XYZ file of C-alpha atoms in Angstrom:
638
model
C 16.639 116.921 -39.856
C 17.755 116.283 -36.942
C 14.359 114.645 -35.864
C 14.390 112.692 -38.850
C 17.799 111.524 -37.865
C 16.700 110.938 -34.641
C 13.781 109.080 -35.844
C 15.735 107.105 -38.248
C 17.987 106.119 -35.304
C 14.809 105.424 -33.162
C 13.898 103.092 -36.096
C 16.938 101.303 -37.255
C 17.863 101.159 -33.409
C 13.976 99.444 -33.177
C 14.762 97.485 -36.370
C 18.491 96.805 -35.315
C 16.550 95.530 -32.380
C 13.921 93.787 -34.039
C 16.669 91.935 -35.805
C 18.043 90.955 -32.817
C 15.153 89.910 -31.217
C 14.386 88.472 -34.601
C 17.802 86.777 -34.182
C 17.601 85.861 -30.932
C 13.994 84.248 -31.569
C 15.506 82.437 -34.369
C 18.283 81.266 -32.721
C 16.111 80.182 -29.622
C 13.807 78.410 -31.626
C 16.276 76.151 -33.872
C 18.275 75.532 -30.576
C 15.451 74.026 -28.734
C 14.248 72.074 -32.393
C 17.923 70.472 -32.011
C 18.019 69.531 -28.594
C 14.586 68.181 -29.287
C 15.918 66.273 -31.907
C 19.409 64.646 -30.159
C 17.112 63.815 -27.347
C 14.731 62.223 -30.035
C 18.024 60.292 -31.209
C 19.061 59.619 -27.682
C 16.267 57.593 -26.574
C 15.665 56.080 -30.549
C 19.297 54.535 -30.302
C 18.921 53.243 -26.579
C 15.279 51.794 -27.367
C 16.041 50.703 -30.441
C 18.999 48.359 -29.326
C 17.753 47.870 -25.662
C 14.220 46.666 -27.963
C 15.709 44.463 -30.386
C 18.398 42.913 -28.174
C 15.553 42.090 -25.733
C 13.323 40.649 -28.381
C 16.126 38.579 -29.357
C 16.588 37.047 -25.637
C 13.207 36.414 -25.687
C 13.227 34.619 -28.965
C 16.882 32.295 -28.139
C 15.447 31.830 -24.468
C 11.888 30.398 -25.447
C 12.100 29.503 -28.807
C 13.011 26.527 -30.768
C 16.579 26.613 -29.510
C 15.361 27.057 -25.902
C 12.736 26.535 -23.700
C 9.991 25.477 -26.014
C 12.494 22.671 -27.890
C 14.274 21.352 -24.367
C 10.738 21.204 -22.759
C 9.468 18.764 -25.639
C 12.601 16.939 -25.454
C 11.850 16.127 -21.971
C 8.732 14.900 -22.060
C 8.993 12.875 -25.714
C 12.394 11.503 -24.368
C 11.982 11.321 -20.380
C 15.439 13.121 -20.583
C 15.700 14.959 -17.124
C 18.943 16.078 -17.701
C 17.473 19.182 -19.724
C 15.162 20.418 -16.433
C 18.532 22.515 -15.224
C 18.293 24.090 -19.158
C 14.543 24.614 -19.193
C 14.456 26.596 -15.884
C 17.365 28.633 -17.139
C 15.427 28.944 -20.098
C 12.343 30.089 -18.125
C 14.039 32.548 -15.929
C 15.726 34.320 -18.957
C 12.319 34.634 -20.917
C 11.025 36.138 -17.963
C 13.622 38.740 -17.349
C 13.778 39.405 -21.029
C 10.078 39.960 -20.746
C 9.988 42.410 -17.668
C 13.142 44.279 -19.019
C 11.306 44.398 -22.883
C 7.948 45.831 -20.356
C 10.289 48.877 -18.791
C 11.337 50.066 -22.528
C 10.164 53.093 -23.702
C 8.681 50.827 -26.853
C 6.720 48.354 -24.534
C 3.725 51.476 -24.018
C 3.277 50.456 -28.040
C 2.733 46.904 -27.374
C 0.403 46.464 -23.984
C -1.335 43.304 -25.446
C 1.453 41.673 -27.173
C 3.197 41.750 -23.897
C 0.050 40.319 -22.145
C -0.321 38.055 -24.657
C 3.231 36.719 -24.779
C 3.455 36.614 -20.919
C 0.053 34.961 -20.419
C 1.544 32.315 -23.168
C 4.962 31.509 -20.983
C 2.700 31.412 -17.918
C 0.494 28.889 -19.379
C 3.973 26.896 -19.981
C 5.968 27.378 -17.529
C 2.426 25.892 -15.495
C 2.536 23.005 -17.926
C 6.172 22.386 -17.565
C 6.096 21.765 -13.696
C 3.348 19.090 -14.418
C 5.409 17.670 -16.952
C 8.394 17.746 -14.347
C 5.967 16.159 -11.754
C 4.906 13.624 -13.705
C 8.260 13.006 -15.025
C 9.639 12.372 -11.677
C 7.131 10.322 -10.344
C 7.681 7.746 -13.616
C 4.883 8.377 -15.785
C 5.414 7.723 -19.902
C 5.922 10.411 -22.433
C 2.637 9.594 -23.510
C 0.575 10.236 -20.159
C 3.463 13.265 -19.166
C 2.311 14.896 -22.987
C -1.437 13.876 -23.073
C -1.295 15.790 -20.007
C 0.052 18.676 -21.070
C -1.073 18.800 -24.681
C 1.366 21.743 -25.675
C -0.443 23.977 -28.210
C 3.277 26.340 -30.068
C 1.501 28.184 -32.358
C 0.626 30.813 -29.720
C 3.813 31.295 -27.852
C 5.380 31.339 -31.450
C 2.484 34.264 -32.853
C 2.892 35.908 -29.810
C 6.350 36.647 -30.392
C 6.383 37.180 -34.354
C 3.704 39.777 -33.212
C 5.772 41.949 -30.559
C 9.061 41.631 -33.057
C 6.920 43.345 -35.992
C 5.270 45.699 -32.986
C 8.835 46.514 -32.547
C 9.953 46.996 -35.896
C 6.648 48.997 -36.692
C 7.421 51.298 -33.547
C 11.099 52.023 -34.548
C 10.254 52.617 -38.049
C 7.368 55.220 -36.779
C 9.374 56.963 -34.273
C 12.992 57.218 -37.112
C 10.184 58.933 -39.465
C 9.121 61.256 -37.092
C 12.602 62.203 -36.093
C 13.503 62.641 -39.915
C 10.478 65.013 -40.399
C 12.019 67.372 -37.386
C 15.141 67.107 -39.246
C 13.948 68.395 -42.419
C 11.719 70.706 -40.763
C 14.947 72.318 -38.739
C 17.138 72.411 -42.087
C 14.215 74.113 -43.729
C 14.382 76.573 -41.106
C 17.920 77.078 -41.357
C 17.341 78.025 -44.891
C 15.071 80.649 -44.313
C 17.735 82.439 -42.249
C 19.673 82.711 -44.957
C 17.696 86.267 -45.797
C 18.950 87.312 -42.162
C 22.578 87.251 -43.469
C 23.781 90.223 -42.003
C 22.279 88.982 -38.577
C 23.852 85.535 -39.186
C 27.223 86.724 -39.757
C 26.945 88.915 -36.396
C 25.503 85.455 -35.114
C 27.476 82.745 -37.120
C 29.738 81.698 -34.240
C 26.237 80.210 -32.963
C 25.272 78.997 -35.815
C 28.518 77.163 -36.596
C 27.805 75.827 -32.915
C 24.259 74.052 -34.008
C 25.486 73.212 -37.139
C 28.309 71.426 -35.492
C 25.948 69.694 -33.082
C 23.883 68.713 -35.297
C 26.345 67.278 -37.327
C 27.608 65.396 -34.339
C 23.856 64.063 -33.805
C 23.815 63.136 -37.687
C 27.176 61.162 -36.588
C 25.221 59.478 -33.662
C 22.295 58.409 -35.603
C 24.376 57.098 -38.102
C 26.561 54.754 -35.636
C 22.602 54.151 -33.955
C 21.701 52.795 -37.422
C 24.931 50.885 -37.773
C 24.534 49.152 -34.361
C 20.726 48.105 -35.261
C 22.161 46.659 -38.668
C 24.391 44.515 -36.362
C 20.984 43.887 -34.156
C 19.048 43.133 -36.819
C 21.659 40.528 -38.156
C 21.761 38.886 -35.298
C 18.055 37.950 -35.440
C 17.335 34.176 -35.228
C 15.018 34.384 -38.626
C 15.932 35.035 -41.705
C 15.429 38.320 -43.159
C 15.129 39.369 -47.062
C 14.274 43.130 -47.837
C 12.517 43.189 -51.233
C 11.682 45.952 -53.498
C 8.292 46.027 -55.391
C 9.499 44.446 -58.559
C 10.658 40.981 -56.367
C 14.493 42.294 -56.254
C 16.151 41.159 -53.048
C 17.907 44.498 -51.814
C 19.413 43.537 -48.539
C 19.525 40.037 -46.162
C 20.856 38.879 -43.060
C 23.648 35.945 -42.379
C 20.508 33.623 -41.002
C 19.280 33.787 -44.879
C 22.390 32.828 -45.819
C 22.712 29.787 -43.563
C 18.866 28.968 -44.576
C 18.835 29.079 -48.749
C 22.745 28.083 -48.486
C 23.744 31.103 -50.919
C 26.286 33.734 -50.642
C 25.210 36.940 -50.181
C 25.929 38.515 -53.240
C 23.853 35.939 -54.954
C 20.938 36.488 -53.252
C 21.354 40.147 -54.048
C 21.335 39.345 -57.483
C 18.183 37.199 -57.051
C 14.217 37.668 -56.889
C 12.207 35.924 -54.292
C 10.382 34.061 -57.005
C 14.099 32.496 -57.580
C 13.707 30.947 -53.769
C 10.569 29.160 -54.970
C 9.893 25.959 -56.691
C 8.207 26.427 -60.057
C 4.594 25.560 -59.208
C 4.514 28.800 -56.718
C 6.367 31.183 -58.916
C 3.370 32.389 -61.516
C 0.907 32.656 -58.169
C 3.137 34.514 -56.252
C 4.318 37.256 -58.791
C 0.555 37.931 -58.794
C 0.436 37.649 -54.977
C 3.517 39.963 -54.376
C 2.113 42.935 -56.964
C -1.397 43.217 -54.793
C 0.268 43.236 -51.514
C 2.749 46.258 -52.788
C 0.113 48.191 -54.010
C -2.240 47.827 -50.918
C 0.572 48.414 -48.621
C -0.061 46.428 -45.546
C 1.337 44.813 -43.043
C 0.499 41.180 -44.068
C 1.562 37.572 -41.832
C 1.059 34.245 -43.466
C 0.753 31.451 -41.301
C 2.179 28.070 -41.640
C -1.401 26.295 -43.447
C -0.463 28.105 -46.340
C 1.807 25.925 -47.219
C 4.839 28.361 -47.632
C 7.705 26.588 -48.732
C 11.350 28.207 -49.782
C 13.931 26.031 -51.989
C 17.577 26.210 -51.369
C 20.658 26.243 -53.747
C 20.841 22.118 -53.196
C 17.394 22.293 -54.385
C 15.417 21.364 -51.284
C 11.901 22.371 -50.456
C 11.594 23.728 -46.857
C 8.456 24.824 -45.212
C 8.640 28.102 -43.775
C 6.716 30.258 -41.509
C 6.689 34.404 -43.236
C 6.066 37.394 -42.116
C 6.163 40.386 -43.866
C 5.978 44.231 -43.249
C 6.460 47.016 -45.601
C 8.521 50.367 -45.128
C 9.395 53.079 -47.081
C 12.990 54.349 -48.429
C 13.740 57.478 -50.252
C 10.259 57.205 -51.721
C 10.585 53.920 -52.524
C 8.067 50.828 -50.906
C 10.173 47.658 -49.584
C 8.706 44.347 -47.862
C 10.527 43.399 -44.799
C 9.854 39.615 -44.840
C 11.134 37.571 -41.855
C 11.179 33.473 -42.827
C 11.131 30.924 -40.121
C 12.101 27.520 -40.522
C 9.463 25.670 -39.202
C 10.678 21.934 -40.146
C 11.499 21.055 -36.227
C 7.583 22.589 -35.669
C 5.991 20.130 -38.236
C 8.145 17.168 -36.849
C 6.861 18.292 -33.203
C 3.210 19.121 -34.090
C 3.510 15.280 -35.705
C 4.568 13.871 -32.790
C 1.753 15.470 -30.880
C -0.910 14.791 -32.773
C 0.519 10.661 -32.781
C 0.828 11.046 -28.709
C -2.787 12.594 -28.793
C -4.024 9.586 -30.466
C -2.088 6.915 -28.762
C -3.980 8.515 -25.658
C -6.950 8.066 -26.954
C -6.781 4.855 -28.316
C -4.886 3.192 -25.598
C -6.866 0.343 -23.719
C -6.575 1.645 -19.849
C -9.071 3.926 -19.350
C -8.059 7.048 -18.142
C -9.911 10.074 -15.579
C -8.509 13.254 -14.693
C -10.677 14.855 -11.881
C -9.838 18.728 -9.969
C -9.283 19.196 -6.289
C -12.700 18.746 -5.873
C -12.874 15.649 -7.388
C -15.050 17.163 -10.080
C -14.361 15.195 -13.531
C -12.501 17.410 -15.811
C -11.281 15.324 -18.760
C -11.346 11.118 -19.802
C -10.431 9.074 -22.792
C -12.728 7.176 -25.022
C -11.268 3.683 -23.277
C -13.030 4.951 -19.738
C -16.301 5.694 -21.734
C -16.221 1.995 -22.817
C -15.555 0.469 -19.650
C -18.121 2.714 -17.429
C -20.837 2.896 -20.176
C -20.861 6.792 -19.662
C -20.550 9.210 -22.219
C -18.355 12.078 -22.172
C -21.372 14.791 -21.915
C -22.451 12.431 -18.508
C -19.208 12.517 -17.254
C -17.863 16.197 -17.357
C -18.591 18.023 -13.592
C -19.530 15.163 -12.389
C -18.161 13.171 -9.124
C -16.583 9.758 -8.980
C -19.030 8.879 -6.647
C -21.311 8.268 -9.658
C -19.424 4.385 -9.562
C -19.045 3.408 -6.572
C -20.775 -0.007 -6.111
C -21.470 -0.198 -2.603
C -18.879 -3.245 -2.240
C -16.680 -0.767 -0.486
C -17.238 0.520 3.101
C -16.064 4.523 4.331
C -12.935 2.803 5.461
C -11.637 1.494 2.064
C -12.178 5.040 0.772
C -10.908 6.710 3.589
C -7.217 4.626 3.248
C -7.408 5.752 -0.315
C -7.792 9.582 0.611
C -4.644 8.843 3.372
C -2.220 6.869 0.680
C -2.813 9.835 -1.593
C -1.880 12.443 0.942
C 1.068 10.390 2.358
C 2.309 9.280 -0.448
C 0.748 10.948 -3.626
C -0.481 7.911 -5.333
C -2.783 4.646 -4.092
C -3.043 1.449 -6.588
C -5.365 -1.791 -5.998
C -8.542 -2.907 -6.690
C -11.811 -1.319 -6.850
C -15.091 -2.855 -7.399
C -17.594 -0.140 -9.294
C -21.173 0.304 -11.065
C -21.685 0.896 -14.802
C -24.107 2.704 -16.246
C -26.215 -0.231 -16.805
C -26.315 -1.128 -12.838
C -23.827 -4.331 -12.901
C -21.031 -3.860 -10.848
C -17.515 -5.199 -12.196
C -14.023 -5.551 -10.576
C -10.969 -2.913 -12.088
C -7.375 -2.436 -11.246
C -6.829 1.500 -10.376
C -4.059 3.535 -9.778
C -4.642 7.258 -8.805
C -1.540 9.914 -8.483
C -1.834 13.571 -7.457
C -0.708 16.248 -9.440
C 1.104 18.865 -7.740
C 1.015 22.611 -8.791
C 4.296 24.796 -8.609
C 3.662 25.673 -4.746
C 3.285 22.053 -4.017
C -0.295 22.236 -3.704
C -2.851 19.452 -5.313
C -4.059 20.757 -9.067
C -5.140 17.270 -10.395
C -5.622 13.304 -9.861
C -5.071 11.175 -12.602
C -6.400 7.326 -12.312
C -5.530 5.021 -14.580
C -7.658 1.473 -14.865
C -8.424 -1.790 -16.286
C -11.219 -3.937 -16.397
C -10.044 -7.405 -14.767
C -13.720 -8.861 -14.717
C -12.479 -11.375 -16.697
C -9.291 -12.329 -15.113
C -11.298 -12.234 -11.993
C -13.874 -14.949 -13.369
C -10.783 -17.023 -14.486
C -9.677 -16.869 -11.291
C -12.997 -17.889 -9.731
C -13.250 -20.352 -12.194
C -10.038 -21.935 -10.849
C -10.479 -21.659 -7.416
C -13.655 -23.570 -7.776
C -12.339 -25.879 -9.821
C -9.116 -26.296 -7.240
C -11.838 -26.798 -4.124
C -14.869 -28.862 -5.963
C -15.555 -32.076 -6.722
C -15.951 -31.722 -11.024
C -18.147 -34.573 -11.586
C -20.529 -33.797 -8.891
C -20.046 -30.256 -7.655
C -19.697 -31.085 -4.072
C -16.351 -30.103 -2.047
C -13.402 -32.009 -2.949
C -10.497 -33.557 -0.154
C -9.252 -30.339 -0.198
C -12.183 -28.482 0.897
C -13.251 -30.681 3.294
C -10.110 -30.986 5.522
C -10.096 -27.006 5.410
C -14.128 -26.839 6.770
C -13.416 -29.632 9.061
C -10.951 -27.880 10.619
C -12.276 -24.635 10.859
C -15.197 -26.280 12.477
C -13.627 -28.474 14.833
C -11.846 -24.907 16.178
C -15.509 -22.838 15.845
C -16.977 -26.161 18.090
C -13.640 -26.338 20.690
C -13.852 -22.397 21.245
C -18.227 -22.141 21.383
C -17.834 -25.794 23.408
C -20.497 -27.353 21.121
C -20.218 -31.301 19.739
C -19.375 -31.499 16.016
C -20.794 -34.877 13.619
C -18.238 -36.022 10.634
C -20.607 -38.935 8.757
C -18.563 -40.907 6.388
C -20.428 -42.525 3.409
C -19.916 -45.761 1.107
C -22.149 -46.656 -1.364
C -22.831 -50.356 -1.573
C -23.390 -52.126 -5.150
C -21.652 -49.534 -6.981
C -18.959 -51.487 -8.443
C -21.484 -53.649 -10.099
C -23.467 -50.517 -11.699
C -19.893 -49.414 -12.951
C -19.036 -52.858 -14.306
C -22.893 -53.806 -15.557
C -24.246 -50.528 -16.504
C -20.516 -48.839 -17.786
C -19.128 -45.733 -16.031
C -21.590 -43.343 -17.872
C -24.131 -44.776 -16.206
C -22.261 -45.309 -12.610
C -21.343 -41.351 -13.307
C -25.107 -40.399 -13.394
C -25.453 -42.087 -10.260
C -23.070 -40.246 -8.613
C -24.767 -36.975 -9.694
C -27.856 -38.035 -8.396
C -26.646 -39.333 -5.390
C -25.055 -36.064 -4.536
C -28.432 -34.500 -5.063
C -29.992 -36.584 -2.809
C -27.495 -35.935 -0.341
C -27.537 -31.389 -1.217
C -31.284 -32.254 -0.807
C -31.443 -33.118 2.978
C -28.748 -31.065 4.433
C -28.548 -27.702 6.386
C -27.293 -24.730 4.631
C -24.145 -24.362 6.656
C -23.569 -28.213 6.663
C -20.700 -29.662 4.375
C -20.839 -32.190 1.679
C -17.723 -34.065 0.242
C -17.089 -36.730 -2.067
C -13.381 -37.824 -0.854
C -13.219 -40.233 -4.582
C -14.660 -43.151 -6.018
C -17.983 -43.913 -4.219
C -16.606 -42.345 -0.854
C -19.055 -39.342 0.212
C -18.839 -37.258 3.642
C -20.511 -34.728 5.600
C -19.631 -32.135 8.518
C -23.223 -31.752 10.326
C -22.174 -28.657 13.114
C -24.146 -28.740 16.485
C -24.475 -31.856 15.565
C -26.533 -33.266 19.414
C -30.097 -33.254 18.239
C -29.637 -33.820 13.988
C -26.689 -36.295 13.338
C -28.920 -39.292 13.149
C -32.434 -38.288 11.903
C -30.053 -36.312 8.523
C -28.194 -39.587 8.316
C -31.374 -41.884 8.840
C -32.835 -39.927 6.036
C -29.622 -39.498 3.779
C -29.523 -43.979 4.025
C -33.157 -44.087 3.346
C -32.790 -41.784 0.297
C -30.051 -43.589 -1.246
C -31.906 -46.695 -1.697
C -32.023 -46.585 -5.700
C -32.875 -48.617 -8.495
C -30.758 -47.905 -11.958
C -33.038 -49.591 -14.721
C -31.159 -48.975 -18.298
C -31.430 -51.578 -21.509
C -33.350 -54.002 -19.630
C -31.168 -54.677 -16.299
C -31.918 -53.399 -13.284
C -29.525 -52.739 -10.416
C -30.115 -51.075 -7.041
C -27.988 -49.564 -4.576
C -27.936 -48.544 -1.204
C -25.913 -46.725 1.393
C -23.618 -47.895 4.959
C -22.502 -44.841 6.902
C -20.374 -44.018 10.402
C -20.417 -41.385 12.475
C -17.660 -40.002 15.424
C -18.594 -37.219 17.758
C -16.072 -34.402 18.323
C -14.821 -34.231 20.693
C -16.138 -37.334 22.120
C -15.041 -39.919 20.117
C -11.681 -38.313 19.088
C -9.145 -34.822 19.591
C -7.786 -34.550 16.504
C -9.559 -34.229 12.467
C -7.249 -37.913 11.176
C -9.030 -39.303 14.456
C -12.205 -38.244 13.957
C -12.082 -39.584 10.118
C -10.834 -42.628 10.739
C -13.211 -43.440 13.724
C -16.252 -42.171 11.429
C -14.681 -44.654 8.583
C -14.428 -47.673 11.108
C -18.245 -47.192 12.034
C -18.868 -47.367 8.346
C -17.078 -49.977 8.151
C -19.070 -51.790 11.032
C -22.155 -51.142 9.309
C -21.138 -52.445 6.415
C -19.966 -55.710 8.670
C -24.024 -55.541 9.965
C -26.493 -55.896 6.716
C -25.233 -52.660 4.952
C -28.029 -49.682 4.268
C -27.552 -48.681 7.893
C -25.398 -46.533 9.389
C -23.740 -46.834 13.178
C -22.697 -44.342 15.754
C -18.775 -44.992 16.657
C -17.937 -46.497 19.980
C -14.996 -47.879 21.395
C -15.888 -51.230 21.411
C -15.278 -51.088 17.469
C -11.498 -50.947 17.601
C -11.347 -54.171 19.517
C -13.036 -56.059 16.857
């Protein structure tokens, strides 16, 4: 017996201690599921707020309301007052970004984060060009054909980390609830252990109460990420599968102008206008019953009616979740009114750039063409496939020494920008004049990204010009130089013969009989005459000697190096002006008296020298006409 007792008391003392080790296991085990779970909680309500407050600076520092609708304001308005608000802007999104990276969350969403960082990078590099060529006076229309800002990216990019985010949180609170359940289930099984429980209960009581104060935690966690989720810029409608709205945020209110318990009352085929309700009760049953996360972009034509009755087009995404069994769609609506009015005004801007008349090249640091309008195209002859990776060099005309192109190169490192004129080559070899301005575009560290010329054709201003000029210095009747254009000559030449020390011949010309050719013949007649007699005179002339007609009949020449030439040209000028006008039966003939003065022999000074060539005409004239004397001294005296 008492071996049996003993071995009784060797095996309750083995099952007493069984139990306890039983006990002890037990209580081990749900201790370390609890702590597992409040650390689970822990880092859920810290991530969760840290996550959503972050998404939210990112969304109020570079959306709409921030840098993306103060950076467009800039450049469509030139207002430079908003660059202090941009930058802040900028540096926020960035922090927001980098603190949103260091979250527990952010190992969920790798290439949202890329994406949406590689998307403010690729603005915040447009908006210092945009702030370069702001300040150096360019027009919203070059400033935003230059930086062609593209939303829909930045704005996807950030619709796709907030439903990462959501997706994450809602993942990571049904994992937590499974350890929950899987704890209380536990608990109930150690209900069988009650006389172990009661010797343990004090424990118990202990992780009850702890878990209780967990329960309290995740409750005020859940609480605190209703007040997050409230505060999110878009408006938010939680519907259940049969269209009900169940739950909304303040932003809906402010949106569809109801009260909250109306929209409660509501479906979101109420929110529609008619012609979209049948479709989308369709629409709304297939998405439910595949479950999936589903975005609809802004070219489906989304629009939402408020309780004024106005149609707004929206931008909705929606993502579903599960409740106590039951499937909801978490749809987030963005207003996207502001978008449509900016995506407008781009696409007019993008047009006015391309149909504006001044052509326009944008070429890399190396000078390699990168982009042109359809007005540069015209005016080169090039097409856009030619002109893509190729030089400017392709135009130059040869007009232009190293020199011209080298002050170019030294006003656009001094000073960032060079303007005049530039003669270059089209495509079809003739070379034509344009007014060009060029301006460097500056990256954020100051160094040279871009240059930018802007030009005109002024070919034809330039042969209007010509036109004048030669008008302004020629004779019109006969083509020869006019007063004006004499005097100038002569007086170059009288300096060019002083400073070589050579002898210079003015030879001063008066028809005789024209008067009668005018008076018989009529002035059509005389004016052929003139003609011809200017072609007589062209015809027996050097290249670089001068012919004039000073008016009327009046004709004179400037015959340079004039010791070996002046008389045998004049000789031969008299001789060929010897002509015979025969029109309607009459016949009339003319001939020629000239003078010549020497400089500097015969006089110091160019009124000197005329009048002293006109006196020896004159004298001729005096001595049988169709002659022509050499001035001396002697004349004045008689």
């Amino acid at each position: 017996m008492n071996l049996i007792s003993r071995k009784k008391g060797l095996l309750v003392g083995l099952l007493t201690l069984c139990l306890a080790l039983l006990v002890f296991l037990y209580g081990f085990l749900v201790t370390s599921q609890i702590k597992q779970i409040h650390q689970k909680w822990s880092n859920y309500d810290s991530d969760v707020v840290l996550t959503y407050y972050t998404l939210s600076r990112i969304e109020r520092s570079f959306g709409y309301g921030g840098f993306i609708h103060n950076f467009k304001n800039m450049v469509l308005r030139l207002d430079a007052s908003r660059i202090p608000s941009i930058d802040q802007n900028l540096a926020e999104t960035y922090a927001a970004i980098t603190e949103y990276e260091q979250l527990e969350s952010s190992k969920h969403d790798v290439p949202a984060l890329i994406h949406i960082r590689a998307v403010v990078d690729e603005y915040s590099a447009k908006y210092a060009i945009a702030k370069e060529m702001l300040a150096a006076g360019y027009s919203a229309t070059e400033i935003d054909s230059k930086v062609k800002v593209n939303d829909k990216p930045a704005l996807a990019a950030i619709a796709n980390l907030s439903r990462h985010a959501l997706n994450h949180a809602k993942t990571y609170q049904q994992g937590i609830g499974h350890d929950l359940s899987y704890t209380l289930y536990f608990l109930q099984w150690g209900i069988a252990l009650i006389p172990l429980i009661l010797l343990t209960g004090g424990l118990v009581l202990w992780f009850l109460r702890q878990l209780i104060i967990r329960t309290q935690e995740t409750q005020k966690a859940k609480l605190f990420l209703s007040d997050v989720l409230e505060a999110t810029p878009d408006a938010l409608l939680i519907i259940d599968e049969d269209g009900f709205i169940r739950r909304t945020n303040i932003q809906a209110e402010r949106l569809l102008g109801y009260q909250r318990d109306e929209l409660l009352s509501m479906t979101v085929e109420d929110l529609m206008p008619g012609r979209y309700r049948g479709h989308h009760v369709a629409q709304r049953q297939q998405t439910f019953s595949l479950r999936t996360k589903k975005s609809f972009r802004p070219h489906t034509h989304f629009i939402i009616k408020t309780k004024e009755g106005q149609e707004i087009p929206i931008d909705i995404s929606i993502g579903y979740t599960r409740q106590d069994s039951e499937v909801l769609a978490i749809t987030s609506i963005r207003d996207i009114r502001e978008r449509k009015k900016a995506e407008e005004r781009l696409r007019l801007s993008q047009r006015i750039f391309e149909d504006t008349v001044e052509a326009i090249l944008i070429t890399d640091t190396n000078k390699c063409i990168v982009d042109m309008n359809d007005a540069f195209c015209r005016v080169t002859g090039y097409s856009r496939g030619e002109l893509l990776g190729n030089t400017p060099s392709i135009f130059r005309s040869g007009r232009h020494n190293d020199v011209f192109y080298h002050a170019i190169e030294e006003s656009l490192d001094k000073t960032d920008h060079w303007q005049g004129e530039v003669w270059d080559k089209h495509k079809d070899g003739h070379i034509f004049p344009l007014r060009n301005s060029i301006s460097v575009v500056r990256d954020d560290y100051g160094h040279i990204s871009h240059y930018v010329a802007v030009m005109s054709d002024i070919s034809t201003r330039k042969e209007h010009e010509a036109k004048l000029k030669d008008m302004a210095l020629h004779d019109p009747l006969t083509g020869l130089a006019n007063r004006i254009l004499f005097y100038t000559k002569l007086n170059r030449e009288m300096a060019r013969a002083q400073r070589e020390g050579h002898r210079l011949a003015v030879v001063y010309i008066d028809l005789d009989g024209f008067k009668k050719i005018n008076d018989t013949l009529g002035h059509d007649a005389g004016d052929q005459l003139l003609k011809k007699v200017a072609r007589e005179i062209l015809s027996n002339i050097r290249e670089y000697d001068t012919a004039a007609r000073l008016g009327g009949d009046e004709f004179a020449l400037i015959i340079p190096n004039a010791d070996s030439i002046m008389s045998e040209l004049t000789a031969r000028i008299i001789e060929g002006l010897s002509i015979t006008v025969e029109e309607a039966g009459k016949c009339l003939s003319i001939s020629a008296s000239a003078g010549i003065a020497i400089y500097p022999d015969d006089a110091s000074t160019r009124d000197e020298l005329l009048y002293n060539a006109d006196t020896a005409m004159y004298y001729a004239k005096q001595h049988g006409r169709n002659n022509y004397k050499i001035f001396n001294k002697t004349m004045l005296t008689k």
